[in-house]
PDB file of C-alpha atoms in Angstrom:
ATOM      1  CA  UNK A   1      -3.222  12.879  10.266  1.00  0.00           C
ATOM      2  CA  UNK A   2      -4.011  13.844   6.608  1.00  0.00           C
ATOM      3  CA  UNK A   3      -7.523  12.174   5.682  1.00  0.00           C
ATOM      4  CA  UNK A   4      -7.959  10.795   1.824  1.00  0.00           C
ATOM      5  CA  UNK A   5     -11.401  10.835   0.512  1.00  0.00           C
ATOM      6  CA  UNK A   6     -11.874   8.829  -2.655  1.00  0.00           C
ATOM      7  CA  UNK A   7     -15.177   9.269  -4.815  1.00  0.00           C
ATOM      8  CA  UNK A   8     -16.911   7.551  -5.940  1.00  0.00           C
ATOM      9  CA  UNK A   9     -16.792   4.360  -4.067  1.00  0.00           C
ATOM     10  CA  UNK A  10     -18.050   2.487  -6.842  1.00  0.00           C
ATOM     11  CA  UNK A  11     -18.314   3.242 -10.702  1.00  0.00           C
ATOM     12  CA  UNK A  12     -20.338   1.027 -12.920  1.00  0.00           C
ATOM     13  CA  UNK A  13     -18.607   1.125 -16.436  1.00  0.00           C
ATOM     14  CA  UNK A  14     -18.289  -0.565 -20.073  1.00  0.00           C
ATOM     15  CA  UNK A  15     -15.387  -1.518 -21.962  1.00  0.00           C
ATOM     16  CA  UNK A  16     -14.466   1.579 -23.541  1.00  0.00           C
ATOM     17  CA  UNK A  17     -15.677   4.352 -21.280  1.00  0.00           C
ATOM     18  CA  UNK A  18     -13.562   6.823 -19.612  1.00  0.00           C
ATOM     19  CA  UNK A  19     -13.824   6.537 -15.966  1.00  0.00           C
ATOM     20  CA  UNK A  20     -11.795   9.121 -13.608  1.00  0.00           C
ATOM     21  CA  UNK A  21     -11.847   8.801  -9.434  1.00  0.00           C
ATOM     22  CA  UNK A  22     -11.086  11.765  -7.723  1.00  0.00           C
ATOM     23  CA  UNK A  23      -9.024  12.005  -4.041  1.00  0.00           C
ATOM     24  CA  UNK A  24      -8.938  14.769  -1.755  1.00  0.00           C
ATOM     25  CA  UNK A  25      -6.519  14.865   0.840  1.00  0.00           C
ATOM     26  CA  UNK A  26      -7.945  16.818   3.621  1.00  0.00           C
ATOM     27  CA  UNK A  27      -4.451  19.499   3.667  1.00  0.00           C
ATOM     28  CA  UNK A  28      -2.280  20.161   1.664  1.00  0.00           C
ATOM     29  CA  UNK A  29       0.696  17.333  -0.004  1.00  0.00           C
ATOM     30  CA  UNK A  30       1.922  19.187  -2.632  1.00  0.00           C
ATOM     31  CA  UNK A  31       2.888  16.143  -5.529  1.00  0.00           C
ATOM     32  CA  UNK A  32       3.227  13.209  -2.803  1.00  0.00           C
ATOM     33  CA  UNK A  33       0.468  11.168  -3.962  1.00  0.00           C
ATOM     34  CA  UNK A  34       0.365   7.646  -5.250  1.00  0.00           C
ATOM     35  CA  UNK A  35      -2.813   5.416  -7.216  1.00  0.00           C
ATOM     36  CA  UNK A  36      -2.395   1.845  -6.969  1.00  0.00           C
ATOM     37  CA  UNK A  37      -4.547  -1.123  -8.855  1.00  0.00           C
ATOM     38  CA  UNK A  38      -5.860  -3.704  -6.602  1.00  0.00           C
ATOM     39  CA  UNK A  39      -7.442  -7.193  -8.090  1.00  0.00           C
ATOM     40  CA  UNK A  40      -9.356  -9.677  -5.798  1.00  0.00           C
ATOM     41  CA  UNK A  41      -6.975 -11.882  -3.956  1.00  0.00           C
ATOM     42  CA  UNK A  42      -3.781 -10.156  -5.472  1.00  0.00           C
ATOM     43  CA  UNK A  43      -1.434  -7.224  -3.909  1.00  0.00           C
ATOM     44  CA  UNK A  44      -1.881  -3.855  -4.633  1.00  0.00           C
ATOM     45  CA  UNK A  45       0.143  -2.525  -7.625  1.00  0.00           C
ATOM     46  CA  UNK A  46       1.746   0.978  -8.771  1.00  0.00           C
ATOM     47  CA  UNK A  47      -0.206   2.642 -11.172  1.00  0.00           C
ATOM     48  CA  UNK A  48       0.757   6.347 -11.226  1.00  0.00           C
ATOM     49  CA  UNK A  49       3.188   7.924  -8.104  1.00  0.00           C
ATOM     50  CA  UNK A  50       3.974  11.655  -7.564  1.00  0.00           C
ATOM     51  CA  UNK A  51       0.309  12.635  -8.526  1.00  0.00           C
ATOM     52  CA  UNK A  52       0.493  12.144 -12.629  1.00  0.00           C
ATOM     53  CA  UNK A  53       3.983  10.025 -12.926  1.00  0.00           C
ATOM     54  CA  UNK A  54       3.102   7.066 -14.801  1.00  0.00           C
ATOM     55  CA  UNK A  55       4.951   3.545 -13.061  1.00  0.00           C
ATOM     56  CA  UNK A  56       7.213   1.692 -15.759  1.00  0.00           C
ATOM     57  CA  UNK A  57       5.202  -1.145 -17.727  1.00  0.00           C
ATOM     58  CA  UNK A  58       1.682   0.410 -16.891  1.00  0.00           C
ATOM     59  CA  UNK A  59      -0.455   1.397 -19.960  1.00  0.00           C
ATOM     60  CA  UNK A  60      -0.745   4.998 -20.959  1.00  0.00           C
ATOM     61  CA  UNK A  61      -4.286   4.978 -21.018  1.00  0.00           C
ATOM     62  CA  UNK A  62      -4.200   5.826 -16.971  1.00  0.00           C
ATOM     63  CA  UNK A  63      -3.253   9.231 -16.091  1.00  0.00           C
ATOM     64  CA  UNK A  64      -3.408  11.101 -12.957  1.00  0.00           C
ATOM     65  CA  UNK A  65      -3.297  14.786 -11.955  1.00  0.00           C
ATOM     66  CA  UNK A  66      -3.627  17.044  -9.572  1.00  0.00           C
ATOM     67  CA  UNK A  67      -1.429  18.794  -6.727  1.00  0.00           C
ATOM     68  CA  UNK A  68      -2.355  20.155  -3.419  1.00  0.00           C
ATOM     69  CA  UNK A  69      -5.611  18.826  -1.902  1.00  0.00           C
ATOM     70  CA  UNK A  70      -7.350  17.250  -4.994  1.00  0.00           C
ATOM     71  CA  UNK A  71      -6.481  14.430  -7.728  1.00  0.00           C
ATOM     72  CA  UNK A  72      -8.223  12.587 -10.166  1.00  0.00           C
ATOM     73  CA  UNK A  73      -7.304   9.027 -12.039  1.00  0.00           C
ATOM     74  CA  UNK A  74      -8.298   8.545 -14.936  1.00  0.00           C
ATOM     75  CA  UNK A  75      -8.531   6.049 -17.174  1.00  0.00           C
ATOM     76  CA  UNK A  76      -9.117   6.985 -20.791  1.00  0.00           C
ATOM     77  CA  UNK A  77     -10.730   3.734 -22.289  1.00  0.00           C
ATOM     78  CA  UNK A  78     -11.712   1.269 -19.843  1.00  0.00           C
ATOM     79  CA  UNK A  79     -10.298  -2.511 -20.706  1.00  0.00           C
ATOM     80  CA  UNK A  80     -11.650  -5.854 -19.300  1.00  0.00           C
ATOM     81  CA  UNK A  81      -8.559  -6.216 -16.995  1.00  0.00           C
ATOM     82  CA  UNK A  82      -8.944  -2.539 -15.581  1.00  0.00           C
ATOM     83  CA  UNK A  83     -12.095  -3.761 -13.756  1.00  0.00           C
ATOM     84  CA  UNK A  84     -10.802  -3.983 -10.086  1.00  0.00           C
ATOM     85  CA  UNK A  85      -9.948  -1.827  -7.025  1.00  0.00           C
ATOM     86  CA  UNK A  86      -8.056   1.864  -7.030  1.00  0.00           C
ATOM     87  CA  UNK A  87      -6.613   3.458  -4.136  1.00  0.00           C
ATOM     88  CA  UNK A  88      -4.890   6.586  -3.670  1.00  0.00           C
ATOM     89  CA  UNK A  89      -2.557   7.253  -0.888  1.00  0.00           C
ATOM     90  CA  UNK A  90      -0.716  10.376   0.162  1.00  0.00           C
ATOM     91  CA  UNK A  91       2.860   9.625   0.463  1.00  0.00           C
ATOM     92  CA  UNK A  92       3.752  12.985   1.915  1.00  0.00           C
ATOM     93  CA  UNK A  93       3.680  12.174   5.365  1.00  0.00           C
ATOM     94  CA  UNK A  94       3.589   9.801   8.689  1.00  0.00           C
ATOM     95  CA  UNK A  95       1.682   8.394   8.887  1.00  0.00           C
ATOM     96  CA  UNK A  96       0.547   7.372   5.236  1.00  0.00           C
ATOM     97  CA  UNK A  97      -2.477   7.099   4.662  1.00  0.00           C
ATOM     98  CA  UNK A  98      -4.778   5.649   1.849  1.00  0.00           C
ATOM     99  CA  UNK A  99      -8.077   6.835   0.241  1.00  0.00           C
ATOM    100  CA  UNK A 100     -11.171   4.236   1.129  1.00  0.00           C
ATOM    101  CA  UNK A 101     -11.090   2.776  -2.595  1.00  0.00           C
ATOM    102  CA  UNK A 102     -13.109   2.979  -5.597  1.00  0.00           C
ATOM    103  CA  UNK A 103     -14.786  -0.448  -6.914  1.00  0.00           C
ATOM    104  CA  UNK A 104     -14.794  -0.523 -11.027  1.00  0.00           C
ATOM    105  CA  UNK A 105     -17.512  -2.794 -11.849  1.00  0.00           C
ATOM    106  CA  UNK A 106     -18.620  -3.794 -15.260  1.00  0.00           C
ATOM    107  CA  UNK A 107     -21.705  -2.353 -16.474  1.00  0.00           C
TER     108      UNK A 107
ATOM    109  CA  UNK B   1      13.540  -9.647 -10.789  1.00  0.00           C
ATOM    110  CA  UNK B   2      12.254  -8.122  -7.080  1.00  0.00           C
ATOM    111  CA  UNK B   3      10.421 -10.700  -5.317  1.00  0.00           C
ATOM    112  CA  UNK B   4       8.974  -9.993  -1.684  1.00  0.00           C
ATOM    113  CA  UNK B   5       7.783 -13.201  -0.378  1.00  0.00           C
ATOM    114  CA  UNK B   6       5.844 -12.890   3.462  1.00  0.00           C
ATOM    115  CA  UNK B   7       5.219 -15.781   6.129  1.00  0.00           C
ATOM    116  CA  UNK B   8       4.524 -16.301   9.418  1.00  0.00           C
ATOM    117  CA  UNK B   9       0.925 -15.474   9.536  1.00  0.00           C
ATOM    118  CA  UNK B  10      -1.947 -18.125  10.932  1.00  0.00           C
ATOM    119  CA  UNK B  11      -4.316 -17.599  13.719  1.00  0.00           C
ATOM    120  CA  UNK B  12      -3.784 -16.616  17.045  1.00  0.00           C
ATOM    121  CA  UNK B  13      -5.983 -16.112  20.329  1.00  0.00           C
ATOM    122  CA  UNK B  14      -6.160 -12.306  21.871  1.00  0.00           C
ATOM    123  CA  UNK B  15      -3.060 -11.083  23.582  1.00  0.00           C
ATOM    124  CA  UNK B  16      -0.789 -13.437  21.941  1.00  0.00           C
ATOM    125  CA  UNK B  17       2.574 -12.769  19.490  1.00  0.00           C
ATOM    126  CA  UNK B  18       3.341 -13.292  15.901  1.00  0.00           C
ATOM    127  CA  UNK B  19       6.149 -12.870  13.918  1.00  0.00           C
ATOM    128  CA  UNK B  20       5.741 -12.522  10.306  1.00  0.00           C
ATOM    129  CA  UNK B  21       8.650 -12.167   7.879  1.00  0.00           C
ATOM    130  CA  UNK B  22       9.429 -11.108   4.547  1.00  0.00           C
ATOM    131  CA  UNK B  23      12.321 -12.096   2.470  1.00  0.00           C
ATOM    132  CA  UNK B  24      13.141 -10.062  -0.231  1.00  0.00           C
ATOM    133  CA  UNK B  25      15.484 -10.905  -3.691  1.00  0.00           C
ATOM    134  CA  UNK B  26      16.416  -9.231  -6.762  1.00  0.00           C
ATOM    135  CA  UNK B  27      17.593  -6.002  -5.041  1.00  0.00           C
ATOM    136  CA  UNK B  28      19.578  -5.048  -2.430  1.00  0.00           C
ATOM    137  CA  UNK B  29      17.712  -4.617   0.590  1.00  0.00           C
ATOM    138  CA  UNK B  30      19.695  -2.480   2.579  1.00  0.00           C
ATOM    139  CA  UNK B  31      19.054   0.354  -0.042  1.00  0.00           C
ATOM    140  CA  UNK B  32      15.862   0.769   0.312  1.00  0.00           C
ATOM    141  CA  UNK B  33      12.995   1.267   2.651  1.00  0.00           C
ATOM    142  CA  UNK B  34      10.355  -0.892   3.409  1.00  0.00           C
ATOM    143  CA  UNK B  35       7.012  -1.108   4.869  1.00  0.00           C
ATOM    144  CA  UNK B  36       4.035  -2.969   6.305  1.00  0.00           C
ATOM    145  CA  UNK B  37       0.789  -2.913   5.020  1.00  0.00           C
ATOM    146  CA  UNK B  38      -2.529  -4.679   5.795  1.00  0.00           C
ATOM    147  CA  UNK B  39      -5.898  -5.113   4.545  1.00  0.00           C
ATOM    148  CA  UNK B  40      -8.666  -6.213   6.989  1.00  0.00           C
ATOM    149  CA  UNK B  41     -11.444  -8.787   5.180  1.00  0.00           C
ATOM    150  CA  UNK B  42     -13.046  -6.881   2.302  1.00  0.00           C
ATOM    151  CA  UNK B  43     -11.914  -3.858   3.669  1.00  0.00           C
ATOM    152  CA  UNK B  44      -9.845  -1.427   2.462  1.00  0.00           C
ATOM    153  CA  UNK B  45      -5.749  -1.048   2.510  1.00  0.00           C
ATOM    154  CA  UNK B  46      -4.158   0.419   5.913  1.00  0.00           C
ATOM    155  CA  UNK B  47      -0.536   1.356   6.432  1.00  0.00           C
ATOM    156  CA  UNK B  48       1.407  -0.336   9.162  1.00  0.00           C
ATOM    157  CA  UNK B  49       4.924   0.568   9.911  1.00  0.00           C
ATOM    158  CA  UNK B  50       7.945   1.788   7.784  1.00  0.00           C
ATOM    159  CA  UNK B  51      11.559   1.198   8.406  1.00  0.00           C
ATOM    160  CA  UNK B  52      14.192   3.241   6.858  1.00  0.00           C
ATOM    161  CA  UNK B  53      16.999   1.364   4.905  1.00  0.00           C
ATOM    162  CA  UNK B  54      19.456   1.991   7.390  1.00  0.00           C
ATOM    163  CA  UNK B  55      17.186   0.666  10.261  1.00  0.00           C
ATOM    164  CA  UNK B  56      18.271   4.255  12.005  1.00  0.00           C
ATOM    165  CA  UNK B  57      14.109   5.402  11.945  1.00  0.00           C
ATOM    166  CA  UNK B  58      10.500   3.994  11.499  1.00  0.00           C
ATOM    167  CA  UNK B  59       7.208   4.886  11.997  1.00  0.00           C
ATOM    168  CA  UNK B  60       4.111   3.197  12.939  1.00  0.00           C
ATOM    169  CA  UNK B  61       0.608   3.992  12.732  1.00  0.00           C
ATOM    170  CA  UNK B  62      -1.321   4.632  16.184  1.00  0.00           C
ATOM    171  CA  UNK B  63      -3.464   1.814  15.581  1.00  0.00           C
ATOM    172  CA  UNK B  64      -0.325  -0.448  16.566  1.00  0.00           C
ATOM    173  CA  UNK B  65       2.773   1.697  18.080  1.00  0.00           C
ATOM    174  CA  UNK B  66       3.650   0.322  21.252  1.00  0.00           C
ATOM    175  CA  UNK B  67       2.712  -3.513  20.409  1.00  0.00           C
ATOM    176  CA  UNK B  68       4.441  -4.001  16.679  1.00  0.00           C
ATOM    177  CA  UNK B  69       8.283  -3.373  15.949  1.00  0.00           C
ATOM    178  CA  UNK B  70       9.379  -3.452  12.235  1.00  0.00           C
ATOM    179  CA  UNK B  71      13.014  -4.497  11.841  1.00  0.00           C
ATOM    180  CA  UNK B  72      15.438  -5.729   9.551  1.00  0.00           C
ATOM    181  CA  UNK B  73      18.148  -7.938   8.495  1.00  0.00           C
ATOM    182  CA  UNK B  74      20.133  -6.579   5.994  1.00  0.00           C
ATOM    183  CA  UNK B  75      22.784  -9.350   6.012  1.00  0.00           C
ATOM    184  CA  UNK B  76      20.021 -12.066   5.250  1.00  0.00           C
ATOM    185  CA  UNK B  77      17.633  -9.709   3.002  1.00  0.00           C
ATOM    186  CA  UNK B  78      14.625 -10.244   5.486  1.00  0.00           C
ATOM    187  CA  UNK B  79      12.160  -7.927   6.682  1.00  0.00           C
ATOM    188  CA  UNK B  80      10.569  -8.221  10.151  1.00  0.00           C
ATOM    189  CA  UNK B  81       7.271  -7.534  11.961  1.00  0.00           C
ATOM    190  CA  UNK B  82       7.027  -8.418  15.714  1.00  0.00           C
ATOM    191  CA  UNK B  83       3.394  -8.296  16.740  1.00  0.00           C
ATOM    192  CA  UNK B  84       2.615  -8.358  20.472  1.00  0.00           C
ATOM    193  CA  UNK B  85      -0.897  -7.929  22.368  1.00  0.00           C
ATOM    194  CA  UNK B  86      -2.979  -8.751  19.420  1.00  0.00           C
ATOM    195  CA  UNK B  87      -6.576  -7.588  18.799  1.00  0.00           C
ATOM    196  CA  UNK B  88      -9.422  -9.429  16.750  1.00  0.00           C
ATOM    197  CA  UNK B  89      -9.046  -5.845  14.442  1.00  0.00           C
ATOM    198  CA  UNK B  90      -5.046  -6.645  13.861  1.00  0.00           C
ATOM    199  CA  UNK B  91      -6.814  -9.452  11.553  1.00  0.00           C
ATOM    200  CA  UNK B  92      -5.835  -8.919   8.132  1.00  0.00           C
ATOM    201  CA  UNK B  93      -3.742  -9.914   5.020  1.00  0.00           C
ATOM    202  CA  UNK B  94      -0.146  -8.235   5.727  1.00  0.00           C
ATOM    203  CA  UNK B  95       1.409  -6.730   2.701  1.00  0.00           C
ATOM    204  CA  UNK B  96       5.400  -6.275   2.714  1.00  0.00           C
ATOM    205  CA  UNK B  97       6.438  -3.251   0.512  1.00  0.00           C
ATOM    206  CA  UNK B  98       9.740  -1.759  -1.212  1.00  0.00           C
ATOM    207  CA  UNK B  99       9.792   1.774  -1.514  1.00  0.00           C
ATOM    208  CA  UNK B 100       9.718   3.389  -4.664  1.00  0.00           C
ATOM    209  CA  UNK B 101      13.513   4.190  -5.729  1.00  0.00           C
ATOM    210  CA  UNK B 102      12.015   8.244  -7.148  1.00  0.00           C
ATOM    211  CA  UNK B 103       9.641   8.862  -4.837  1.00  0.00           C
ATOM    212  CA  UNK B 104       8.689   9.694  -1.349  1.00  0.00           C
ATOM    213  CA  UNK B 105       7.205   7.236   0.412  1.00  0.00           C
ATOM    214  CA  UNK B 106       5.006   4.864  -2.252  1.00  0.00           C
ATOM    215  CA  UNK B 107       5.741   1.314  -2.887  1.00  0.00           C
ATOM    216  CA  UNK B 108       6.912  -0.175  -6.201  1.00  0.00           C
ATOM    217  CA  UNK B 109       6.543  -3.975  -5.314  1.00  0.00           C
ATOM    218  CA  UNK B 110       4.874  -5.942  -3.082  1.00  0.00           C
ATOM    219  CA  UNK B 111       4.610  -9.217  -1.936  1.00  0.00           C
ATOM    220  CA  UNK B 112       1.470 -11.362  -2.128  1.00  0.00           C
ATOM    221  CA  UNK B 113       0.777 -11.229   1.685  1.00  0.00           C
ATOM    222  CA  UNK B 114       0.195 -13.172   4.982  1.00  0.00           C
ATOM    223  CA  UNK B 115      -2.931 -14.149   6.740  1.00  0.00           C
ATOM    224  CA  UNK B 116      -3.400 -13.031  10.161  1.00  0.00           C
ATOM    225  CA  UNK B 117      -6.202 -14.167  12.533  1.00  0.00           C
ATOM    226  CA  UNK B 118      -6.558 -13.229  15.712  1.00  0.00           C
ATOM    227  CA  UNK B 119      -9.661 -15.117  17.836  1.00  0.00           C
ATOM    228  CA  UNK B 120     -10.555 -16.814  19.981  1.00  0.00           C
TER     229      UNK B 120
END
């Protein structure tokens, strides 16, 4: 199975900051790799898929490279409805599997 | 406008069967692929199952294979999850999830998810 390490778990940030989250899958997925937003109490949602593709209707400042084994999100000036919870997930291969999260907390 | 709506979740004693469901509208179901996902209490987010759009193949993760079956109704736009010998760790928020139309295997939509409890 192809292990996704997110850091840092948590990120203490102000309105205005860029923040970025790294992921490393532990082999190789080429591309295949997806960041989704995660608010308490609501579903996930599609920020970025295909390492830096950004999903329709989400704001350009989030951005994510990367390819191969290591990927970063970032997000270029932090807005009060950005704090929340980001997960990557490799979409390469069975079975999928998503990074541990990173908590965005207001500073 | 896709909509993925689950149900069938509530609590249940160890060893004992669910069946949650998710109905999907605004797309056409049998074109795409679809997947569980859960989320244990304040815990991260853990794949489940997929199911290709032609019900032909799916997958499951090891945590369930053998005890959960993912199907589908095509002809009534409904997405299944049969959930047999349940464990206190199957506890979670289930997440029904549409494929992404461009790219391998991420989800585009999702519904708002289904408690499950199992204990005693």
């Amino acid at each position: 199975d192809i292990q996704m390490t997110q850091s840092p778990s948590s990120v203490s940030a102000s309105v205005g900051d860029r923040v970025t989250i790294t992921c490393r899958a532990s082999q190789g997925i080429s591309s295949w790799l997806a960041w989704y937003q995660q608010k308490p109490g609501k579903a996930p949602k599609l920020l970025i898929y295909a390492a830096s593709t950004l999903q329709s209707g989400v704001p350009s400042r989030f951005s994510g490279s990367g390819s191969g084994t290591e990927f970063t999100l970032t997000i270029s000036s932090l807005q009060p409805e950005d704090f929340a919870s980001y997960y990557c997930q490799q979409s390469n291969s069975f079975p999928l599997t998503f990074g541990e999260g990173t908590k965005v907390e207001i500073k | 406008e896709v909509q993925l709506l689950e149900s069938g979740g509530g609590l249940v004693q160890p060893g004992e069967s669910l069946t949650l469901s998710c109905a999907a509208s605004g797309f056409t179901l049998r074109n795409f692929a679809m997947s569980w996902v859960r989320q244990a209490p304040g815990k991260g987010l853990e794949w489940v199952s997929f199911i290709y759009g032609n019900s032909l193949a799916t997958s499951y993760a090891d945590s369930v294979k053998g005890r959960f079956t993912i199907s589908r109704d095509n002809s009534k736009n409904t997405l299944s999850l049969q959930m047999n010998s349940l464990r206190a760790e199957d506890t979670a928020i289930y997440y029904c999830a549409k494929k992404h139309t461009n790219a391998y295997y991420s989800f585009d939509y999702w519904g708002q998810g289904t408690l499950v409890t199992v204990s005693s």
